[in-house]
Amino acid sequence: MAENEDGQEKSEEATSRRLQEARDKGQVARSRDLGTTAVLLSAALGLLIVGPSLIRGLSSIMTRLFSIERDQLFDSNSLFTVWGVVIADIGLPILGFIAFLALVSFIGNIVVGGISFSAQAMMPKGSKMSPLTGFKRMFGLQALVELTKGIAKFSVVALSAYFLLSFYFPDILNLSQDHLPGNLMHAMDILWWIFMWLCCSTIIIVIIDVPYQIWNHNKQLRMTKQEVKDEYKDTEGKPEVKSRIRQLQHEISQRRMMAEVPKADVIVVNPEHFAVAVKYDVNKAAAPYVVAKGADELAFKIREIAREYDIAIVSAPLLARAIYHTTKLEQQIPEGLFTAVAQVLAYVFQLRQYQKGRGRKPTPIPLNQPIPDEYKKY
């Protein structure tokens, strides 16, 4: 298991942040052998496509040059004519062939790791110019792996080339007995098959190299448990800081809620443990809604503010608990509690009229109002 400088095991997979930081630095999984094999195979395919055109072009040029007349040797214009024939017959196919190879080379090198452009990777680094660092790279484990891969690739290609040349050797000797342009077509055919099989031999290397490069890249980015914890603290914040932030947010929310208590029409209490401030404003909502609620000490503060601003306090234990547990701030009362809340509001409004001398004293509402079973909270 890999270890860091502190001796801790890098047993954890790299986090998304670690992967993104590595990508920003240009550290992505790459398989040079995949790009090389893609170029070689595309070259074989390109030769198969443009090979006949090149052979016809070369044959035409050779025929023209070997049949040139004496007068044309002293004519400067004929030289430019020959160059025009060369460009038309073999120049354009070769340019198309090169453009095709460049495209395949680009695609082959981004299949593993994708497109990555990093300005940090292009910046000069002193560590890269350090002789000691270079010595470690030359004789380190990674250098040994690369040396082994190089020997394996050379062995595979050399053995493939030996068997292919042995197989096609009689055909190569017979080329001297053919005539133009047949011998050129035959030579191109032999060359293509040898080249094609050599390219295919490198697929064995790619099959091994691609998984290894991905595995090695992930291994290098692995993290220790402490690094994961430190990163979590950096991204999510330290637990004590987050706790303090939540505490401040809670205090701000409570102060904002307490500022709404004087606007309530009635405070429904338990009478000691719960307090719910309810308001009915037809211009804002179709049903009564909760502007503040609290339990224990917070309920005591709500009752204090209600007494300070002369807000009616009604003791209805079942109703207070039901509203507290089922209704959020600024949320309307559930439909199942409409009847009970309407009775409380009616009593409060009648009590206000009585206090102003405009009506008779209302009958106090019962302490235990009928509450649907699904809203009862004990």
mmCIF file of C-alpha atoms in Angstrom:
data_model
loop_
_atom_site.group_PDB
_atom_site.id
_atom_site.type_symbol
_atom_site.label_atom_id
_atom_site.label_comp_id
_atom_site.label_asym_id
_atom_site.label_seq_id
_atom_site.Cartn_x
_atom_site.Cartn_y
_atom_site.Cartn_z
ATOM 1 C CA MET A 1 0.000 0.000 0.000
ATOM 2 C CA ALA A 2 1.324 3.447 -0.937
ATOM 3 C CA GLU A 3 2.305 5.767 1.895
ATOM 4 C CA ASN A 4 2.751 9.513 2.131
ATOM 5 C CA GLU A 5 5.636 11.390 3.732
ATOM 6 C CA ASP A 6 4.074 10.988 7.195
ATOM 7 C CA GLY A 7 3.985 7.214 6.832
ATOM 8 C CA GLN A 8 0.187 7.024 6.592
ATOM 9 C CA GLU A 9 -1.339 4.570 4.149
ATOM 10 C CA LYS A 10 -3.119 6.050 1.159
ATOM 11 C CA SER A 11 -6.094 3.752 1.490
ATOM 12 C CA GLU A 12 -8.847 6.130 0.344
ATOM 13 C CA GLU A 13 -9.990 6.763 -3.204
ATOM 14 C CA ALA A 14 -9.382 10.268 -4.512
ATOM 15 C CA THR A 15 -12.241 12.681 -3.911
ATOM 16 C CA SER A 16 -13.849 14.654 -6.726
ATOM 17 C CA ARG A 17 -12.007 17.763 -5.540
ATOM 18 C CA ARG A 18 -8.641 15.947 -5.628
ATOM 19 C CA LEU A 19 -9.374 14.675 -9.140
ATOM 20 C CA GLN A 20 -10.323 18.159 -10.329
ATOM 21 C CA GLU A 21 -7.188 19.696 -8.803
ATOM 22 C CA ALA A 22 -5.057 17.050 -10.529
ATOM 23 C CA ARG A 23 -6.808 17.771 -13.811
ATOM 24 C CA ASP A 24 -6.196 21.509 -13.397
ATOM 25 C CA LYS A 25 -2.490 20.695 -13.016
ATOM 26 C CA GLY A 26 -2.547 18.564 -16.173
ATOM 27 C CA GLN A 27 -2.315 15.279 -14.269
ATOM 28 C CA VAL A 28 -4.602 12.943 -16.202
ATOM 29 C CA ALA A 29 -4.345 9.315 -17.219
ATOM 30 C CA ARG A 30 -2.676 9.000 -20.621
ATOM 31 C CA SER A 31 -1.673 6.019 -22.727
ATOM 32 C CA ARG A 32 0.976 6.954 -25.270
ATOM 33 C CA ASP A 33 0.857 3.426 -26.636
ATOM 34 C CA LEU A 34 -2.849 3.852 -27.444
ATOM 35 C CA GLY A 35 -2.106 7.014 -29.412
ATOM 36 C CA THR A 36 0.815 5.362 -31.199
ATOM 37 C CA THR A 37 -1.218 2.276 -32.117
ATOM 38 C CA ALA A 38 -4.112 4.431 -33.334
ATOM 39 C CA VAL A 39 -1.748 6.355 -35.612
ATOM 40 C CA LEU A 40 -0.142 3.174 -36.950
ATOM 41 C CA LEU A 41 -3.476 1.494 -37.678
ATOM 42 C CA SER A 42 -4.838 4.631 -39.305
ATOM 43 C CA ALA A 43 -1.652 4.834 -41.389
ATOM 44 C CA ALA A 44 -2.269 1.285 -42.557
ATOM 45 C CA LEU A 45 -5.858 2.162 -43.399
ATOM 46 C CA GLY A 46 -4.728 5.368 -45.126
ATOM 47 C CA LEU A 47 -2.216 3.457 -47.228
ATOM 48 C CA LEU A 48 -4.955 1.059 -48.245
ATOM 49 C CA ILE A 49 -7.076 4.002 -49.388
ATOM 50 C CA VAL A 50 -4.464 6.265 -51.023
ATOM 51 C CA GLY A 51 -1.946 3.550 -51.925
ATOM 52 C CA PRO A 52 -3.352 2.833 -55.397
ATOM 53 C CA SER A 53 -3.448 6.574 -56.173
ATOM 54 C CA LEU A 54 0.174 6.958 -55.088
ATOM 55 C CA ILE A 55 1.240 3.995 -57.209
ATOM 56 C CA ARG A 56 -0.544 5.373 -60.274
ATOM 57 C CA GLY A 57 0.965 8.804 -59.627
ATOM 58 C CA LEU A 58 4.490 7.436 -59.222
ATOM 59 C CA SER A 59 4.109 5.305 -62.336
ATOM 60 C CA SER A 60 2.897 8.307 -64.315
ATOM 61 C CA ILE A 61 5.777 10.489 -63.098
ATOM 62 C CA MET A 62 8.397 7.823 -63.802
ATOM 63 C CA THR A 63 6.954 7.247 -67.282
ATOM 64 C CA ARG A 64 7.007 10.979 -67.999
ATOM 65 C CA LEU A 65 10.541 11.531 -66.676
ATOM 66 C CA PHE A 66 12.076 8.545 -68.504
ATOM 67 C CA SER A 67 10.420 9.517 -71.790
ATOM 68 C CA ILE A 68 11.433 13.177 -71.718
ATOM 69 C CA GLU A 69 12.736 14.551 -75.025
ATOM 70 C CA ARG A 70 15.997 16.437 -75.582
ATOM 71 C CA ASP A 71 14.334 19.781 -76.296
ATOM 72 C CA GLN A 72 12.489 19.662 -72.984
ATOM 73 C CA LEU A 73 15.762 19.402 -71.065
ATOM 74 C CA PHE A 74 16.648 22.937 -72.138
ATOM 75 C CA ASP A 75 13.144 24.310 -71.630
ATOM 76 C CA SER A 76 12.734 25.922 -68.178
ATOM 77 C CA ASN A 77 8.940 25.875 -68.468
ATOM 78 C CA SER A 78 8.884 22.095 -68.688
ATOM 79 C CA LEU A 79 10.369 21.907 -65.180
ATOM 80 C CA PHE A 80 7.358 23.719 -63.726
ATOM 81 C CA THR A 81 5.091 21.449 -65.727
ATOM 82 C CA VAL A 82 6.704 18.409 -64.137
ATOM 83 C CA TRP A 83 6.278 19.890 -60.659
ATOM 84 C CA GLY A 84 2.604 20.492 -61.387
ATOM 85 C CA VAL A 85 2.192 16.841 -62.350
ATOM 86 C CA VAL A 86 4.014 15.738 -59.169
ATOM 87 C CA ILE A 87 1.768 17.857 -56.933
ATOM 88 C CA ALA A 88 -1.393 16.718 -58.666
ATOM 89 C CA ASP A 89 -0.509 13.022 -58.754
ATOM 90 C CA ILE A 90 1.135 12.416 -55.371
ATOM 91 C CA GLY A 91 1.171 15.720 -53.442
ATOM 92 C CA LEU A 92 -2.560 15.952 -52.775
ATOM 93 C CA PRO A 93 -2.952 12.286 -51.710
ATOM 94 C CA ILE A 94 -0.004 12.657 -49.337
ATOM 95 C CA LEU A 95 -1.448 15.838 -47.804
ATOM 96 C CA GLY A 96 -4.788 14.105 -47.266
ATOM 97 C CA PHE A 97 -2.966 11.147 -45.733
ATOM 98 C CA ILE A 98 -1.046 13.423 -43.309
ATOM 99 C CA ALA A 99 -4.226 15.302 -42.304
ATOM 100 C CA PHE A 100 -5.967 11.994 -41.606
ATOM 101 C CA LEU A 101 -3.051 10.856 -39.410
ATOM 102 C CA ALA A 102 -3.081 14.152 -37.491
ATOM 103 C CA LEU A 103 -6.804 13.798 -36.741
ATOM 104 C CA VAL A 104 -6.466 10.194 -35.584
ATOM 105 C CA SER A 105 -3.428 11.106 -33.483
ATOM 106 C CA PHE A 106 -5.436 13.787 -31.685
ATOM 107 C CA ILE A 107 -8.390 11.482 -31.045
ATOM 108 C CA GLY A 108 -6.199 8.567 -29.953
ATOM 109 C CA ASN A 109 -4.460 10.672 -27.327
ATOM 110 C CA ILE A 110 -7.660 12.007 -25.717
ATOM 111 C CA VAL A 111 -9.574 8.714 -25.543
ATOM 112 C CA VAL A 112 -8.026 8.078 -22.117
ATOM 113 C CA GLY A 113 -8.187 11.159 -19.904
ATOM 114 C CA GLY A 114 -10.131 13.384 -22.278
ATOM 115 C CA ILE A 115 -9.137 16.874 -23.376
ATOM 116 C CA SER A 116 -7.077 18.676 -20.755
ATOM 117 C CA PHE A 117 -5.502 22.107 -21.116
ATOM 118 C CA SER A 118 -3.538 23.295 -18.107
ATOM 119 C CA ALA A 119 -1.545 26.487 -17.834
ATOM 120 C CA GLN A 120 0.010 25.167 -14.613
ATOM 121 C CA ALA A 121 1.518 22.222 -16.455
ATOM 122 C CA MET A 122 3.304 24.600 -18.851
ATOM 123 C CA MET A 123 4.843 26.695 -16.085
ATOM 124 C CA PRO A 124 8.555 26.033 -15.395
ATOM 125 C CA LYS A 125 9.211 24.126 -12.183
ATOM 126 C CA GLY A 126 12.460 24.030 -10.279
ATOM 127 C CA SER A 127 11.888 20.419 -9.261
ATOM 128 C CA LYS A 128 12.043 19.346 -12.904
ATOM 129 C CA MET A 129 15.481 20.940 -13.256
ATOM 130 C CA SER A 130 16.836 19.404 -10.065
ATOM 131 C CA PRO A 131 19.539 16.763 -10.741
ATOM 132 C CA LEU A 132 18.471 14.824 -7.651
ATOM 133 C CA THR A 133 14.848 14.688 -8.801
ATOM 134 C CA GLY A 134 15.974 13.650 -12.267
ATOM 135 C CA PHE A 135 18.180 10.929 -10.787
ATOM 136 C CA LYS A 136 15.186 9.573 -8.822
ATOM 137 C CA ARG A 137 13.085 9.563 -11.985
ATOM 138 C CA MET A 138 15.804 7.692 -13.888
ATOM 139 C CA PHE A 139 16.277 4.968 -11.300
ATOM 140 C CA GLY A 140 12.896 4.924 -9.553
ATOM 141 C CA LEU A 141 10.121 2.352 -9.716
ATOM 142 C CA GLN A 142 8.337 4.210 -12.503
ATOM 143 C CA ALA A 143 11.515 4.195 -14.624
ATOM 144 C CA LEU A 144 11.833 0.444 -14.070
ATOM 145 C CA VAL A 145 8.235 -0.063 -15.190
ATOM 146 C CA GLU A 146 8.819 2.035 -18.310
ATOM 147 C CA LEU A 147 12.014 0.107 -19.082
ATOM 148 C CA THR A 148 10.148 -3.183 -18.775
ATOM 149 C CA LYS A 149 7.399 -1.882 -21.037
ATOM 150 C CA GLY A 150 9.970 -0.720 -23.586
ATOM 151 C CA ILE A 151 11.684 -4.110 -23.665
ATOM 152 C CA ALA A 152 8.317 -5.867 -23.973
ATOM 153 C CA LYS A 153 7.208 -3.585 -26.834
ATOM 154 C CA PHE A 154 10.503 -4.063 -28.670
ATOM 155 C CA SER A 155 10.291 -7.840 -28.227
ATOM 156 C CA VAL A 156 6.719 -8.029 -29.525
ATOM 157 C CA VAL A 157 7.427 -5.856 -32.576
ATOM 158 C CA ALA A 158 10.780 -7.518 -33.321
ATOM 159 C CA LEU A 159 9.335 -11.036 -33.175
ATOM 160 C CA SER A 160 6.369 -9.994 -35.315
ATOM 161 C CA ALA A 161 8.684 -8.388 -37.876
ATOM 162 C CA TYR A 162 10.889 -11.513 -38.002
ATOM 163 C CA PHE A 163 7.992 -13.867 -38.648
ATOM 164 C CA LEU A 164 6.420 -11.522 -41.198
ATOM 165 C CA LEU A 165 9.645 -11.027 -43.160
ATOM 166 C CA SER A 166 10.222 -14.780 -43.104
ATOM 167 C CA PHE A 167 6.736 -15.383 -44.442
ATOM 168 C CA TYR A 168 6.913 -12.733 -47.219
ATOM 169 C CA PHE A 169 10.599 -13.207 -48.133
ATOM 170 C CA PRO A 170 9.919 -15.314 -51.277
ATOM 171 C CA ASP A 171 7.428 -12.707 -52.519
ATOM 172 C CA ILE A 172 9.952 -9.926 -51.931
ATOM 173 C CA LEU A 173 12.569 -11.782 -54.032
ATOM 174 C CA ASN A 174 10.070 -12.269 -56.858
ATOM 175 C CA LEU A 175 9.489 -8.493 -57.152
ATOM 176 C CA SER A 176 12.600 -8.218 -59.379
ATOM 177 C CA GLN A 177 10.952 -10.483 -61.953
ATOM 178 C CA ASP A 178 7.773 -8.371 -62.253
ATOM 179 C CA HIS A 179 7.235 -5.484 -64.673
ATOM 180 C CA LEU A 180 5.980 -1.950 -64.180
ATOM 181 C CA PRO A 181 3.497 -1.093 -62.865
ATOM 182 C CA GLY A 182 2.652 -4.586 -61.607
ATOM 183 C CA ASN A 183 5.760 -4.868 -59.445
ATOM 184 C CA LEU A 184 4.930 -1.564 -57.721
ATOM 185 C CA MET A 185 1.386 -2.715 -56.946
ATOM 186 C CA HIS A 186 2.714 -6.035 -55.693
ATOM 187 C CA ALA A 187 5.342 -4.279 -53.532
ATOM 188 C CA MET A 188 2.696 -1.977 -52.105
ATOM 189 C CA ASP A 189 0.516 -4.980 -51.300
ATOM 190 C CA ILE A 190 3.364 -6.770 -49.474
ATOM 191 C CA LEU A 191 4.323 -3.568 -47.639
ATOM 192 C CA TRP A 192 0.736 -2.957 -46.553
ATOM 193 C CA TRP A 193 0.250 -6.459 -45.157
ATOM 194 C CA ILE A 194 3.562 -6.410 -43.273
ATOM 195 C CA PHE A 195 2.813 -2.954 -41.893
ATOM 196 C CA MET A 196 -0.750 -3.953 -40.988
ATOM 197 C CA TRP A 197 0.297 -7.035 -39.035
ATOM 198 C CA LEU A 198 3.030 -5.084 -37.234
ATOM 199 C CA CYS A 199 0.441 -2.506 -36.196
ATOM 200 C CA CYS A 200 -1.902 -5.211 -34.974
ATOM 201 C CA SER A 201 0.886 -6.647 -32.831
ATOM 202 C CA THR A 202 0.944 -3.385 -30.848
ATOM 203 C CA ILE A 203 -2.714 -3.908 -29.852
ATOM 204 C CA ILE A 204 -1.452 -6.481 -27.336
ATOM 205 C CA ILE A 205 0.603 -3.733 -25.691
ATOM 206 C CA VAL A 206 -2.375 -1.325 -25.659
ATOM 207 C CA ILE A 207 -4.645 -3.897 -24.001
ATOM 208 C CA ILE A 208 -2.160 -4.083 -21.121
ATOM 209 C CA ASP A 209 -1.085 -0.421 -21.037
ATOM 210 C CA VAL A 210 -4.491 1.330 -20.913
ATOM 211 C CA PRO A 211 -5.774 -0.400 -17.725
ATOM 212 C CA TYR A 212 -2.335 0.009 -16.163
ATOM 213 C CA GLN A 213 -2.229 3.762 -16.841
ATOM 214 C CA ILE A 214 -5.710 4.261 -15.372
ATOM 215 C CA TRP A 215 -4.827 2.152 -12.324
ATOM 216 C CA ASN A 216 -1.486 3.905 -11.825
ATOM 217 C CA HIS A 217 -3.100 7.361 -12.154
ATOM 218 C CA ASN A 218 -5.742 6.513 -9.548
ATOM 219 C CA LYS A 219 -3.081 5.012 -7.288
ATOM 220 C CA GLN A 220 -0.980 8.177 -7.396
ATOM 221 C CA LEU A 221 -4.017 10.277 -6.419
ATOM 222 C CA ARG A 222 -5.109 8.069 -3.530
ATOM 223 C CA MET A 223 -5.413 9.849 -0.183
ATOM 224 C CA THR A 224 -4.890 9.081 3.467
ATOM 225 C CA LYS A 225 -7.797 9.210 5.907
ATOM 226 C CA GLN A 226 -6.358 12.410 7.371
ATOM 227 C CA GLU A 227 -6.190 14.065 3.945
ATOM 228 C CA VAL A 228 -9.852 13.221 3.365
ATOM 229 C CA LYS A 229 -10.788 14.714 6.746
ATOM 230 C CA ASP A 230 -8.741 17.857 6.102
ATOM 231 C CA GLU A 231 -10.329 18.308 2.684
ATOM 232 C CA TYR A 232 -13.801 17.861 4.173
ATOM 233 C CA LYS A 233 -13.001 20.560 6.719
ATOM 234 C CA ASP A 234 -11.778 22.898 3.981
ATOM 235 C CA THR A 235 -14.817 22.375 1.788
ATOM 236 C CA GLU A 236 -17.568 21.958 4.364
ATOM 237 C CA GLY A 237 -16.051 24.006 7.168
ATOM 238 C CA LYS A 238 -14.882 22.960 10.599
ATOM 239 C CA PRO A 239 -17.613 21.377 12.772
ATOM 240 C CA GLU A 240 -17.304 24.049 15.478
ATOM 241 C CA VAL A 241 -17.574 26.826 12.892
ATOM 242 C CA LYS A 242 -20.592 25.197 11.247
ATOM 243 C CA SER A 243 -22.196 24.757 14.669
ATOM 244 C CA ARG A 244 -21.655 28.428 15.447
ATOM 245 C CA ILE A 245 -23.112 29.454 12.091
ATOM 246 C CA ARG A 246 -26.202 27.315 12.690
ATOM 247 C CA GLN A 247 -26.550 28.826 16.149
ATOM 248 C CA LEU A 248 -26.387 32.366 14.760
ATOM 249 C CA GLN A 249 -28.869 31.494 12.016
ATOM 250 C CA HIS A 250 -31.221 30.053 14.636
ATOM 251 C CA GLU A 251 -30.926 33.167 16.777
ATOM 252 C CA ILE A 252 -31.632 35.434 13.801
ATOM 253 C CA SER A 253 -34.637 33.308 12.871
ATOM 254 C CA GLN A 254 -35.959 33.505 16.451
ATOM 255 C CA ARG A 255 -35.574 37.291 16.589
ATOM 256 C CA ARG A 256 -37.370 37.624 13.269
ATOM 257 C CA MET A 257 -40.145 35.368 14.539
ATOM 258 C CA MET A 258 -40.481 37.277 17.805
ATOM 259 C CA ALA A 259 -40.907 40.485 15.830
ATOM 260 C CA GLU A 260 -44.051 38.963 14.306
ATOM 261 C CA VAL A 261 -45.704 38.115 17.657
ATOM 262 C CA PRO A 262 -47.202 41.621 18.182
ATOM 263 C CA LYS A 263 -48.995 41.238 14.827
ATOM 264 C CA ALA A 264 -50.839 38.058 15.949
ATOM 265 C CA ASP A 265 -54.565 37.965 16.726
ATOM 266 C CA VAL A 266 -54.319 35.306 19.415
ATOM 267 C CA ILE A 267 -51.757 33.199 21.278
ATOM 268 C CA VAL A 268 -52.897 29.596 21.759
ATOM 269 C CA VAL A 269 -51.074 27.981 24.704
ATOM 270 C CA ASN A 270 -50.711 24.577 26.324
ATOM 271 C CA PRO A 271 -50.716 26.494 28.818
ATOM 272 C CA GLU A 272 -47.044 26.139 29.916
ATOM 273 C CA HIS A 273 -45.029 24.114 27.377
ATOM 274 C CA PHE A 274 -46.354 25.297 23.993
ATOM 275 C CA ALA A 275 -47.363 28.656 22.537
ATOM 276 C CA VAL A 276 -48.572 29.339 19.010
ATOM 277 C CA ALA A 277 -49.234 32.823 17.600
ATOM 278 C CA VAL A 278 -52.041 32.805 15.018
ATOM 279 C CA LYS A 279 -53.143 35.587 12.688
ATOM 280 C CA TYR A 280 -56.060 35.876 10.300
ATOM 281 C CA ASP A 281 -55.649 38.363 7.449
ATOM 282 C CA VAL A 282 -58.059 37.938 4.549
ATOM 283 C CA ASN A 283 -55.831 40.132 2.366
ATOM 284 C CA LYS A 284 -52.841 37.799 2.819
ATOM 285 C CA ALA A 285 -54.292 34.290 3.148
ATOM 286 C CA ALA A 286 -57.627 32.538 2.854
ATOM 287 C CA ALA A 287 -57.178 30.842 6.237
ATOM 288 C CA PRO A 288 -55.501 31.648 9.566
ATOM 289 C CA TYR A 289 -51.746 31.101 9.573
ATOM 290 C CA VAL A 290 -48.946 30.763 12.143
ATOM 291 C CA VAL A 291 -46.622 33.750 12.672
ATOM 292 C CA ALA A 292 -44.673 32.345 15.655
ATOM 293 C CA LYS A 293 -44.457 29.209 17.749
ATOM 294 C CA GLY A 294 -42.240 27.819 20.465
ATOM 295 C CA ALA A 295 -41.854 25.378 23.335
ATOM 296 C CA ASP A 296 -40.702 25.799 26.922
ATOM 297 C CA GLU A 297 -38.491 28.937 27.207
ATOM 298 C CA LEU A 298 -39.441 30.166 23.747
ATOM 299 C CA ALA A 299 -43.121 29.694 24.601
ATOM 300 C CA PHE A 300 -42.574 31.741 27.777
ATOM 301 C CA LYS A 301 -41.022 34.592 25.724
ATOM 302 C CA ILE A 302 -43.950 34.521 23.293
ATOM 303 C CA ARG A 303 -46.402 34.853 26.199
ATOM 304 C CA GLU A 304 -44.360 37.723 27.633
ATOM 305 C CA ILE A 305 -44.450 39.652 24.352
ATOM 306 C CA ALA A 306 -48.177 38.942 24.031
ATOM 307 C CA ARG A 307 -48.856 40.420 27.457
ATOM 308 C CA GLU A 308 -46.680 43.436 26.631
ATOM 309 C CA TYR A 309 -48.678 44.176 23.471
ATOM 310 C CA ASP A 310 -52.021 43.120 24.954
ATOM 311 C CA ILE A 311 -52.462 40.121 22.627
ATOM 312 C CA ALA A 312 -55.186 37.692 23.733
ATOM 313 C CA ILE A 313 -53.845 34.440 25.224
ATOM 314 C CA VAL A 314 -56.203 31.455 25.021
ATOM 315 C CA SER A 315 -55.501 28.168 26.790
ATOM 316 C CA ALA A 316 -56.349 25.239 24.502
ATOM 317 C CA PRO A 317 -53.861 22.421 25.209
ATOM 318 C CA LEU A 318 -54.893 19.961 22.493
ATOM 319 C CA LEU A 319 -55.184 22.681 19.855
ATOM 320 C CA ALA A 320 -51.854 24.284 20.818
ATOM 321 C CA ARG A 321 -49.992 20.976 20.527
ATOM 322 C CA ALA A 322 -51.742 20.103 17.241
ATOM 323 C CA ILE A 323 -50.854 23.431 15.591
ATOM 324 C CA TYR A 324 -47.281 23.343 16.934
ATOM 325 C CA HIS A 325 -46.538 19.880 15.509
ATOM 326 C CA THR A 326 -48.399 20.138 12.183
ATOM 327 C CA THR A 327 -47.939 23.730 10.991
ATOM 328 C CA LYS A 328 -44.757 25.571 10.009
ATOM 329 C CA LEU A 329 -44.153 29.307 10.258
ATOM 330 C CA GLU A 330 -46.086 31.379 7.725
ATOM 331 C CA GLN A 331 -48.082 28.251 6.858
ATOM 332 C CA GLN A 332 -51.881 28.048 6.928
ATOM 333 C CA ILE A 333 -53.677 26.031 9.554
ATOM 334 C CA PRO A 334 -54.560 22.507 8.361
ATOM 335 C CA GLU A 335 -58.145 22.115 7.180
ATOM 336 C CA GLY A 336 -58.902 19.646 9.957
ATOM 337 C CA LEU A 337 -58.220 22.371 12.563
ATOM 338 C CA PHE A 338 -60.301 25.100 10.907
ATOM 339 C CA THR A 339 -63.301 24.613 13.214
ATOM 340 C CA ALA A 340 -61.274 24.732 16.432
ATOM 341 C CA VAL A 341 -59.246 27.771 15.319
ATOM 342 C CA ALA A 342 -62.409 29.530 14.110
ATOM 343 C CA GLN A 343 -63.953 29.109 17.578
ATOM 344 C CA VAL A 344 -60.857 30.612 19.190
ATOM 345 C CA LEU A 345 -60.761 33.579 16.781
ATOM 346 C CA ALA A 346 -64.480 34.183 17.192
ATOM 347 C CA TYR A 347 -64.050 34.267 20.964
ATOM 348 C CA VAL A 348 -61.127 36.705 20.658
ATOM 349 C CA PHE A 349 -62.940 39.053 18.284
ATOM 350 C CA GLN A 350 -66.058 39.027 20.511
ATOM 351 C CA LEU A 351 -63.857 39.696 23.549
ATOM 352 C CA ARG A 352 -62.349 42.747 21.827
ATOM 353 C CA GLN A 353 -65.805 44.092 21.082
ATOM 354 C CA TYR A 354 -66.844 43.515 24.687
ATOM 355 C CA GLN A 355 -63.783 45.345 25.978
ATOM 356 C CA LYS A 356 -64.728 48.308 23.770
ATOM 357 C CA GLY A 357 -68.255 48.256 25.212
ATOM 358 C CA ARG A 358 -69.906 47.158 21.975
ATOM 359 C CA GLY A 359 -71.287 43.773 22.960
ATOM 360 C CA ARG A 360 -71.859 41.275 25.695
ATOM 361 C CA LYS A 361 -69.122 39.211 27.299
ATOM 362 C CA PRO A 362 -68.436 36.053 25.237
ATOM 363 C CA THR A 363 -68.691 32.577 26.702
ATOM 364 C CA PRO A 364 -65.209 31.109 27.295
ATOM 365 C CA ILE A 365 -64.346 28.320 24.881
ATOM 366 C CA PRO A 366 -63.823 24.815 26.325
ATOM 367 C CA LEU A 367 -60.242 23.858 27.180
ATOM 368 C CA ASN A 368 -60.353 20.559 25.279
ATOM 369 C CA GLN A 369 -61.822 21.321 21.875
ATOM 370 C CA PRO A 370 -62.708 18.516 19.466
ATOM 371 C CA ILE A 371 -59.510 17.770 17.511
ATOM 372 C CA PRO A 372 -59.359 15.081 14.751
ATOM 373 C CA ASP A 373 -57.358 12.051 15.820
ATOM 374 C CA GLU A 374 -54.692 12.509 13.104
ATOM 375 C CA TYR A 375 -53.838 15.942 14.546
ATOM 376 C CA LYS A 376 -53.643 14.968 18.186
ATOM 377 C CA LYS A 377 -50.110 15.187 19.538
ATOM 378 C CA TYR A 378 -49.248 14.113 23.077
#
